[in-house]
PDB file of C-alpha atoms and ligand atoms in Angstrom:
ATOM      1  CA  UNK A   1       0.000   0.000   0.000  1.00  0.00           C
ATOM      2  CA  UNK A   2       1.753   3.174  -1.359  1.00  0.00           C
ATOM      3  CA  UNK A   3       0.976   6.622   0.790  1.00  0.00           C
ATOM      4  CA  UNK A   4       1.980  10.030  -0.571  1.00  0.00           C
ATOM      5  CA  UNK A   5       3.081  12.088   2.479  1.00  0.00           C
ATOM      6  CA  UNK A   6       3.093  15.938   1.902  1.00  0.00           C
ATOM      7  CA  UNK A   7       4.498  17.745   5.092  1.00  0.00           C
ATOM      8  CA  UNK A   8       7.452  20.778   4.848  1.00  0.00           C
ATOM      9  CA  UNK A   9       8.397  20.178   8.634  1.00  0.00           C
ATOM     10  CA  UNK A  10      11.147  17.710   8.460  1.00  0.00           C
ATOM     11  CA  UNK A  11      11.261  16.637  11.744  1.00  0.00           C
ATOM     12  CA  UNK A  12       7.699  15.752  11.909  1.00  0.00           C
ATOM     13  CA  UNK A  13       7.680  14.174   7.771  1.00  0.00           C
ATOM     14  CA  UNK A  14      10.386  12.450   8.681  1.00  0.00           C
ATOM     15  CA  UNK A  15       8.765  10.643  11.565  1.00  0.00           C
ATOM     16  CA  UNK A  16       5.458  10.381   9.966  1.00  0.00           C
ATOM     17  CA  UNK A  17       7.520   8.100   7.121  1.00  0.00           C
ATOM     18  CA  UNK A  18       9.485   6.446   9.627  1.00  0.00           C
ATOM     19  CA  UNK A  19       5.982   5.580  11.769  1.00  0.00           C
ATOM     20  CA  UNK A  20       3.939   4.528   8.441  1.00  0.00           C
ATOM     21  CA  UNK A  21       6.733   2.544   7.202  1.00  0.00           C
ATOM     22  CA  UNK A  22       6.528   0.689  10.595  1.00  0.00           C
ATOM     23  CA  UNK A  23       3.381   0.347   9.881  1.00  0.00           C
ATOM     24  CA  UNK A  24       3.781  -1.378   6.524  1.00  0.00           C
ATOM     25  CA  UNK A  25       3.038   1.194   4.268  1.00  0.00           C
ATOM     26  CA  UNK A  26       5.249   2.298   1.163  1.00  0.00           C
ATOM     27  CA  UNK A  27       5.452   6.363   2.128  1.00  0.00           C
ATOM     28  CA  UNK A  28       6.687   8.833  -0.650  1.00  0.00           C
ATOM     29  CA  UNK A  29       7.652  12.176   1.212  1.00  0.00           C
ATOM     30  CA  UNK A  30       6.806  15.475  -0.799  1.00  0.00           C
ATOM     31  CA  UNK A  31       7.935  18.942   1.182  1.00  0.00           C
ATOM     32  CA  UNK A  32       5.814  21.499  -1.055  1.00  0.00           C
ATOM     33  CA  UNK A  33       2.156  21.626  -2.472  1.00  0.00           C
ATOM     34  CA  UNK A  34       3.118  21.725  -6.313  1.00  0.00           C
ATOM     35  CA  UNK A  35       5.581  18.938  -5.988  1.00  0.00           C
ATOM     36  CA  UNK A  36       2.647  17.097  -4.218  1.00  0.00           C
ATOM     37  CA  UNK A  37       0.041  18.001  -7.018  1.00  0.00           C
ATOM     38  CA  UNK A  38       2.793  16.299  -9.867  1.00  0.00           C
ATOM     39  CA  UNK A  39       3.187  13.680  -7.683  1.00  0.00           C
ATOM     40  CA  UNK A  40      -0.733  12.950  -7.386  1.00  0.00           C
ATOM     41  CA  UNK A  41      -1.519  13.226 -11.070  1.00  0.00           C
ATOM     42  CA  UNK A  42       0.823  10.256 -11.559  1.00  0.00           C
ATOM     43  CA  UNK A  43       1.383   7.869  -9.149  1.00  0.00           C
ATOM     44  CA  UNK A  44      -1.348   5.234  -7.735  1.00  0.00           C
ATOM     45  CA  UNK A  45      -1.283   6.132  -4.306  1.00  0.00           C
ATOM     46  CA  UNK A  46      -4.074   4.338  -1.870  1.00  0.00           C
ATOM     47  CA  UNK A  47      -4.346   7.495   0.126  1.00  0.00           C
ATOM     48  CA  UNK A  48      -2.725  11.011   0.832  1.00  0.00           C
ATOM     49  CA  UNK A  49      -1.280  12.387   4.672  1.00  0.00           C
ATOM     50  CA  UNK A  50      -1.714  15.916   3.709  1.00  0.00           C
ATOM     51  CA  UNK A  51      -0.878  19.351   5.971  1.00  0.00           C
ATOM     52  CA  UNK A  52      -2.249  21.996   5.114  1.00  0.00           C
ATOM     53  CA  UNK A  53       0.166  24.644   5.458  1.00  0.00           C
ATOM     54  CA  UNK A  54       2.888  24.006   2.435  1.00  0.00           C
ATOM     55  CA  UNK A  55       5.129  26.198   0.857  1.00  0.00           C
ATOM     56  CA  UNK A  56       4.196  26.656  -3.384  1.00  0.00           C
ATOM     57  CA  UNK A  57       0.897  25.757  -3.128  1.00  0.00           C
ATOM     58  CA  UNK A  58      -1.102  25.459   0.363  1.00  0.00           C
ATOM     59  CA  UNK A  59      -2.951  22.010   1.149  1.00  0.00           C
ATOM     60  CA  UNK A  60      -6.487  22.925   0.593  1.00  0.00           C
ATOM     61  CA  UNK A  61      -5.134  23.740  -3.179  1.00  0.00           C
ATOM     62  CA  UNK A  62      -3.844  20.667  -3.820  1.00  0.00           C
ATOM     63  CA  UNK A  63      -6.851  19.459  -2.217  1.00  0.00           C
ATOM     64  CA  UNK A  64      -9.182  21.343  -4.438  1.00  0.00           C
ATOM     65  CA  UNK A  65      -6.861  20.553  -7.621  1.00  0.00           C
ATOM     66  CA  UNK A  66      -7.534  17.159  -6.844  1.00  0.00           C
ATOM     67  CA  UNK A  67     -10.986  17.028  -6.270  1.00  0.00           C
ATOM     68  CA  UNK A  68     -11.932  19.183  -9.437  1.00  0.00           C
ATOM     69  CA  UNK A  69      -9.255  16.127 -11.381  1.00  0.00           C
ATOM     70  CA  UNK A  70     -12.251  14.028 -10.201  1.00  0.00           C
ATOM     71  CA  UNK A  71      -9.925  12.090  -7.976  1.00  0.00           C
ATOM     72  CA  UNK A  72     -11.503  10.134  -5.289  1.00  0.00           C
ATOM     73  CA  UNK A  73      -8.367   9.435  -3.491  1.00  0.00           C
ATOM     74  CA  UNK A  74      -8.880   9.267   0.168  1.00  0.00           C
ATOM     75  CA  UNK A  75      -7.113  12.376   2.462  1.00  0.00           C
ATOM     76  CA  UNK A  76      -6.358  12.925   5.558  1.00  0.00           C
ATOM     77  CA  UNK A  77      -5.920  16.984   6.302  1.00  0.00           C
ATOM     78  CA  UNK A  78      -3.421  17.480   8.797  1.00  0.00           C
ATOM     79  CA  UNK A  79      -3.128  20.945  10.789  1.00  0.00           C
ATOM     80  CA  UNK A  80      -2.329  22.883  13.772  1.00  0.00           C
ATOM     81  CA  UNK A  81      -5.081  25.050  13.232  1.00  0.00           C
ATOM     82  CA  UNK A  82      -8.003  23.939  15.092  1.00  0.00           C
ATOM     83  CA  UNK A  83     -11.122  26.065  14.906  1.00  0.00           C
ATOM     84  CA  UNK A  84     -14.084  24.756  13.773  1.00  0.00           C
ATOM     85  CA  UNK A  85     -14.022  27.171  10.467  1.00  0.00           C
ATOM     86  CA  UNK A  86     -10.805  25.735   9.545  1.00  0.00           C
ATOM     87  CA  UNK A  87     -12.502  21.811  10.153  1.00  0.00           C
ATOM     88  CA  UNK A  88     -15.052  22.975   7.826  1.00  0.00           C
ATOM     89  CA  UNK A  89     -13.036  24.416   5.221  1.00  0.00           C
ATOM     90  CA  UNK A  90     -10.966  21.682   5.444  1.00  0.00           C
ATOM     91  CA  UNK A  91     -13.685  18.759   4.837  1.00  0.00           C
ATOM     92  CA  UNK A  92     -15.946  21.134   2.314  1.00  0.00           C
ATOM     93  CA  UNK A  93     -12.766  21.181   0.085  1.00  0.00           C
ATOM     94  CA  UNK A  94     -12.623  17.180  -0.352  1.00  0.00           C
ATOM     95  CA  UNK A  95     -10.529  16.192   2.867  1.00  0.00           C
ATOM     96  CA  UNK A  96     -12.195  12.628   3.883  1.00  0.00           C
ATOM     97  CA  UNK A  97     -10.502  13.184   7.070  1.00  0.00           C
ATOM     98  CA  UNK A  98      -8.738  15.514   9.718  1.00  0.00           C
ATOM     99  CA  UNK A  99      -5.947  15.159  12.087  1.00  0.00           C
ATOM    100  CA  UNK A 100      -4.861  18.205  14.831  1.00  0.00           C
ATOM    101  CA  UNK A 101      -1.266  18.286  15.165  1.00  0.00           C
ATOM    102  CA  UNK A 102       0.288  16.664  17.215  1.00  0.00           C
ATOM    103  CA  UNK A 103      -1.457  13.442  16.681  1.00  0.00           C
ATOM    104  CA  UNK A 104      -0.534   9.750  17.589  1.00  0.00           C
ATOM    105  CA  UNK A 105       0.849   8.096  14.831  1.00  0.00           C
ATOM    106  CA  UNK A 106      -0.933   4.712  16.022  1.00  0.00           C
ATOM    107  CA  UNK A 107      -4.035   6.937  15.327  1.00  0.00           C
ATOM    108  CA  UNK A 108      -2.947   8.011  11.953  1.00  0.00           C
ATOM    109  CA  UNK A 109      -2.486   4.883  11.030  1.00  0.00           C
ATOM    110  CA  UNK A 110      -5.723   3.474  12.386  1.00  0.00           C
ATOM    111  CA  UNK A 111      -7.172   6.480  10.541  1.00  0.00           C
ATOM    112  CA  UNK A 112      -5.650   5.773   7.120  1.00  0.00           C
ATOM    113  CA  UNK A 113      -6.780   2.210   7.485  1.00  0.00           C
ATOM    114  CA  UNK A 114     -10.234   3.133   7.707  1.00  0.00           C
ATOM    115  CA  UNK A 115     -10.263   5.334   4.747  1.00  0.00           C
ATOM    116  CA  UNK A 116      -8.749   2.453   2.255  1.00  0.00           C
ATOM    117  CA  UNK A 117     -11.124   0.120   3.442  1.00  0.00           C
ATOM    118  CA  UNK A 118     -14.052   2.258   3.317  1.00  0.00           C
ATOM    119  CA  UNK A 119     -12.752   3.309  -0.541  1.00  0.00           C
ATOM    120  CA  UNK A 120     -12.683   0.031  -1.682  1.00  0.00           C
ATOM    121  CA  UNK A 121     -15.987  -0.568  -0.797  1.00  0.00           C
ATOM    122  CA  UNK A 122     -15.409  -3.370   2.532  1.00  0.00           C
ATOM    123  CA  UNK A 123     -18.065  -3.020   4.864  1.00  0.00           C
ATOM    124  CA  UNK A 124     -15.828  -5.072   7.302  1.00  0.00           C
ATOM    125  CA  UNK A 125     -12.552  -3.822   8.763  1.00  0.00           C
ATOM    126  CA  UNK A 126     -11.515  -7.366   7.085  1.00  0.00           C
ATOM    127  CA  UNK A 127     -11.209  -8.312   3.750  1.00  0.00           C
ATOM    128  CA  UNK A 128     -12.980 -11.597   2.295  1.00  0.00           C
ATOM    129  CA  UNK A 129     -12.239 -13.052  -1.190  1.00  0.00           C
ATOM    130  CA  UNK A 130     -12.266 -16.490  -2.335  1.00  0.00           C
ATOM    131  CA  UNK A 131     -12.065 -18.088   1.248  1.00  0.00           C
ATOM    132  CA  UNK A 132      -9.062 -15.690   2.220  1.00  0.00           C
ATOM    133  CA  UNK A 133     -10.029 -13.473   4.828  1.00  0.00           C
ATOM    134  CA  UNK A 134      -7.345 -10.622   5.629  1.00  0.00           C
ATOM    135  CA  UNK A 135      -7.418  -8.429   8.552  1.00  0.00           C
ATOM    136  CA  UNK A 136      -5.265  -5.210   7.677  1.00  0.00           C
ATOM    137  CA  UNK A 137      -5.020  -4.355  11.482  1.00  0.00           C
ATOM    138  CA  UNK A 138      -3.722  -7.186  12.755  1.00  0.00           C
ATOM    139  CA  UNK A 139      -1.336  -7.945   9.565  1.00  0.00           C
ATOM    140  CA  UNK A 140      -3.063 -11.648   9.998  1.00  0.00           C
ATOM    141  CA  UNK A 141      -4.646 -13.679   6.743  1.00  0.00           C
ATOM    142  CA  UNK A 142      -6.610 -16.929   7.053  1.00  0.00           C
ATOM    143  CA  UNK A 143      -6.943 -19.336   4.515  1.00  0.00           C
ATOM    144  CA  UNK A 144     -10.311 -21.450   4.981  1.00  0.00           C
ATOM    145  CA  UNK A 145     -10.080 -20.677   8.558  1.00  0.00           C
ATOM    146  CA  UNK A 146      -6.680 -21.928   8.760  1.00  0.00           C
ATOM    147  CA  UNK A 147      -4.193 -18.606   9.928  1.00  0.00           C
ATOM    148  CA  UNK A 148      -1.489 -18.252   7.290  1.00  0.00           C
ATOM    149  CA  UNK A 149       2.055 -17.034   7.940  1.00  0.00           C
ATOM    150  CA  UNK A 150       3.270 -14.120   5.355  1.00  0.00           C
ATOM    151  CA  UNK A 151       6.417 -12.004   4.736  1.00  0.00           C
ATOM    152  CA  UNK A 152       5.369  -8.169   4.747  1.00  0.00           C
ATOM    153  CA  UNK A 153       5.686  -7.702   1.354  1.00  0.00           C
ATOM    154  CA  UNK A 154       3.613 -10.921   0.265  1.00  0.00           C
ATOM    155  CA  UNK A 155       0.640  -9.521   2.751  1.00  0.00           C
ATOM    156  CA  UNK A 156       0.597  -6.536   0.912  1.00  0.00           C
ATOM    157  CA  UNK A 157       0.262  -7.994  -2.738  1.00  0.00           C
ATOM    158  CA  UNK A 158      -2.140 -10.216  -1.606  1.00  0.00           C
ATOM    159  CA  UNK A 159      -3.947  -6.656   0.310  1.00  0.00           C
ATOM    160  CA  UNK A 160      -3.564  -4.902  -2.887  1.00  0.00           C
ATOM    161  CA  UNK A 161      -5.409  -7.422  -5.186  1.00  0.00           C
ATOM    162  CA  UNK A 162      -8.086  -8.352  -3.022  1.00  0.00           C
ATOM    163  CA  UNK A 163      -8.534  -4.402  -2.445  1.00  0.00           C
ATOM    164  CA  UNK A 164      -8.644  -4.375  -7.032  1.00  0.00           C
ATOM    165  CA  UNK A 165     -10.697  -8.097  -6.224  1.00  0.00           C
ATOM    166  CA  UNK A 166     -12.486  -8.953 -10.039  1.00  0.00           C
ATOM    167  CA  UNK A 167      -9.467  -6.175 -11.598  1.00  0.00           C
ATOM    168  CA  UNK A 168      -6.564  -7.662 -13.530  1.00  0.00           C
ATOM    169  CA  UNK A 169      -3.058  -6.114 -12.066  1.00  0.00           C
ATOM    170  CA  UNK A 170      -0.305  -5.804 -14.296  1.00  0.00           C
ATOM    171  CA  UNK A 171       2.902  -6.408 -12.200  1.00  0.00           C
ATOM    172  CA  UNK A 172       4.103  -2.783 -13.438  1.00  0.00           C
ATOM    173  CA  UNK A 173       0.321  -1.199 -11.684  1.00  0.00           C
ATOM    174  CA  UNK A 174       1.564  -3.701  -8.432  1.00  0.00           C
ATOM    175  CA  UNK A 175       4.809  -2.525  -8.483  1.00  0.00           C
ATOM    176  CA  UNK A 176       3.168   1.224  -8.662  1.00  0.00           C
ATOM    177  CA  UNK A 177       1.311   0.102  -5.707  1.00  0.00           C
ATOM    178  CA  UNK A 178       3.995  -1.422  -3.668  1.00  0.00           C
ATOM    179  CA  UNK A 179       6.780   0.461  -3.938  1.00  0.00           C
ATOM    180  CA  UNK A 180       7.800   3.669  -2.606  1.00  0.00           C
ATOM    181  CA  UNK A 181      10.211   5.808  -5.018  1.00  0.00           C
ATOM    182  CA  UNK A 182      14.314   4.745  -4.078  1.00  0.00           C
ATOM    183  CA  UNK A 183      12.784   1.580  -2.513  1.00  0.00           C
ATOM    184  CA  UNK A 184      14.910  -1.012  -4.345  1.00  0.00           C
ATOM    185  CA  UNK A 185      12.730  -3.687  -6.370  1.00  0.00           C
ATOM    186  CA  UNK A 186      13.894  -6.597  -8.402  1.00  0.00           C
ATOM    187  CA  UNK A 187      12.584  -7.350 -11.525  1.00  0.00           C
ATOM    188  CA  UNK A 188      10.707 -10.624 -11.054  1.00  0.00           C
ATOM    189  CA  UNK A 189       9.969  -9.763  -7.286  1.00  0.00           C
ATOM    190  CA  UNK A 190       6.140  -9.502  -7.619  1.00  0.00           C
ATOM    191  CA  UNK A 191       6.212 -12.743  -9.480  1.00  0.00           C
ATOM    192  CA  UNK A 192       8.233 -14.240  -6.693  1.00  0.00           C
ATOM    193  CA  UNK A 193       5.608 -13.040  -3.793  1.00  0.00           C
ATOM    194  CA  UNK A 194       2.898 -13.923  -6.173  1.00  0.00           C
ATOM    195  CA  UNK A 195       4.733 -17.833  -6.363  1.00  0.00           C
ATOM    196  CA  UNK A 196       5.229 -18.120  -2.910  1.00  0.00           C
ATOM    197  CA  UNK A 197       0.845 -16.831  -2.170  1.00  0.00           C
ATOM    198  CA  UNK A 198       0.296 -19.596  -4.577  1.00  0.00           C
ATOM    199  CA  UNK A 199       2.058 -22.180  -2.429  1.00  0.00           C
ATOM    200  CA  UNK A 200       1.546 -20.763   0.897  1.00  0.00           C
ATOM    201  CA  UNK A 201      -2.798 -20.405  -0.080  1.00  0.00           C
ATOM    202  CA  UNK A 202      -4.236 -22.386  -2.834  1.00  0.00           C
ATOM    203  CA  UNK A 203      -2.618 -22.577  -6.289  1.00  0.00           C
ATOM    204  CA  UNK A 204      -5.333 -21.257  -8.150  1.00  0.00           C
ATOM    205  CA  UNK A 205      -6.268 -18.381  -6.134  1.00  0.00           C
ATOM    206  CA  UNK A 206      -4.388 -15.935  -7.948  1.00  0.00           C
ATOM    207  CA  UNK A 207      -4.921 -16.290 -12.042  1.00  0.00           C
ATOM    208  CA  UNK A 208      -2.314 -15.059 -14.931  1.00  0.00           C
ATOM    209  CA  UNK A 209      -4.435 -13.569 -17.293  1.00  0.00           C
ATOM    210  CA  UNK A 210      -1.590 -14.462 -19.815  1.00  0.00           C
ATOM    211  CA  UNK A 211       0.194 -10.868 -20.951  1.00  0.00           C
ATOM    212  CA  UNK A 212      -2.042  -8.848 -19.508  1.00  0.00           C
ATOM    213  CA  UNK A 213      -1.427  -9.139 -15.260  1.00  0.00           C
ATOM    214  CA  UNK A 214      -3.048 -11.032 -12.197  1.00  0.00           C
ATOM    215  CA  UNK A 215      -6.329 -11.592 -10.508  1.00  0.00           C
ATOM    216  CA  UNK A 216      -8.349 -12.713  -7.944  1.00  0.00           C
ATOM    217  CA  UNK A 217     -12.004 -13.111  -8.286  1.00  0.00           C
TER     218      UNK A 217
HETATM  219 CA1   CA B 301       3.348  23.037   7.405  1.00  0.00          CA
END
């Protein structure tokens, strides 16, 4: 799961990356609102950690730039201005949520959970597809019932196509997905997460749609 971060404090960017990293996300740091806009008119991310006072262009612009892109992205607004004007401005301007500075990460993260979840349409905090149920909290997948032991990066392929469930993935949109720009990937290393959920689940859970990508139904 791939997070754009947009935050010109360094000490505090640098520990919201640090905390969502811990937290299993792929984070992309941006310092100032027009590099953020670029950034979000390219790149797949599942959700945007956005404060609202940037140099270039403030937050509620690249908030509005968004929105008027027809983006449904989720974002969370953060800010140290809390009056109930700002809370408005801030959600009548497309923020899905709102965060006062200083927040817990554990809470940001909790936060940003909900939002993906409740973008993709799952009722439940846990995802169910094809007798996999996955429980993006806890990091824990079950496999008809049976709890199934997965390396970080194989829980979040398997996250990412039961999120697209019914979609057919190319491994260059998973890649987009998974990976964080510098992050170092190897060139067959969604095939080899994707070989070792096929031997860890059920063979025929995930399907090659033959030079096109990979699904789940
Ligand atoms: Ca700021």
């Amino acid at each position: 799961m791939r997070i754009l971060v947009v935050e010109d404090d360094a000490l505090l960017g640098d520990a919201i990356q640090a905390g969502l990293k811990q937290a299993g996300y792929a984070v992309d740091w941006l310092q100032d609102g027009l590099a953020a806009d670029q950034a979000l008119t390219t790149e797949p991310y599942a959700a945007v950690v956005l404060d609202w006072g940037l140099p270039r262009l403030s937050g509620i612009e690249v908030l509005q730039r968004l929105r008027q892109r027809k983006a449904d992205i989720p974002v969370i607004l953060l800010t140290a201005r809390d009056t109930v004007n700002d809370r408005i401005q801030g959600l009548d301007s497309g923020a899905d949520d709102y965060l006062i500075k200083p927040f817990d990460m554990g809470e940001l993260a909790a936060r940003l959970r909900a939002l993906v979840r409740r973008a993709s349409g799952s009722p439940t905090p846990s995802l169910q597809v094809a007798g996999v149920e996955l429980d993006p909290a806890g990091h824990q997948v079950r496999y008809q019932g049976q709890p199934v032991e997965l390396s970080s990066k194989e829980f979040e392929v398997l996250h990412t196509l039961m999120l697209n469930a019914g979609r057919v993935l190319s491994r260059g949109q998973l890649e987009e997905k998974l990976y964080a720009w510098g992050d170092e990937v190897e060139s067959n290393a969604v095939e080899v997460h994707i070989h070792h959920l096929r031997r860890k689940l059920a063979p025929g859970l995930i399907e090659t749609i033959r030079g096109v990508g990979y699904l789940i139904r």
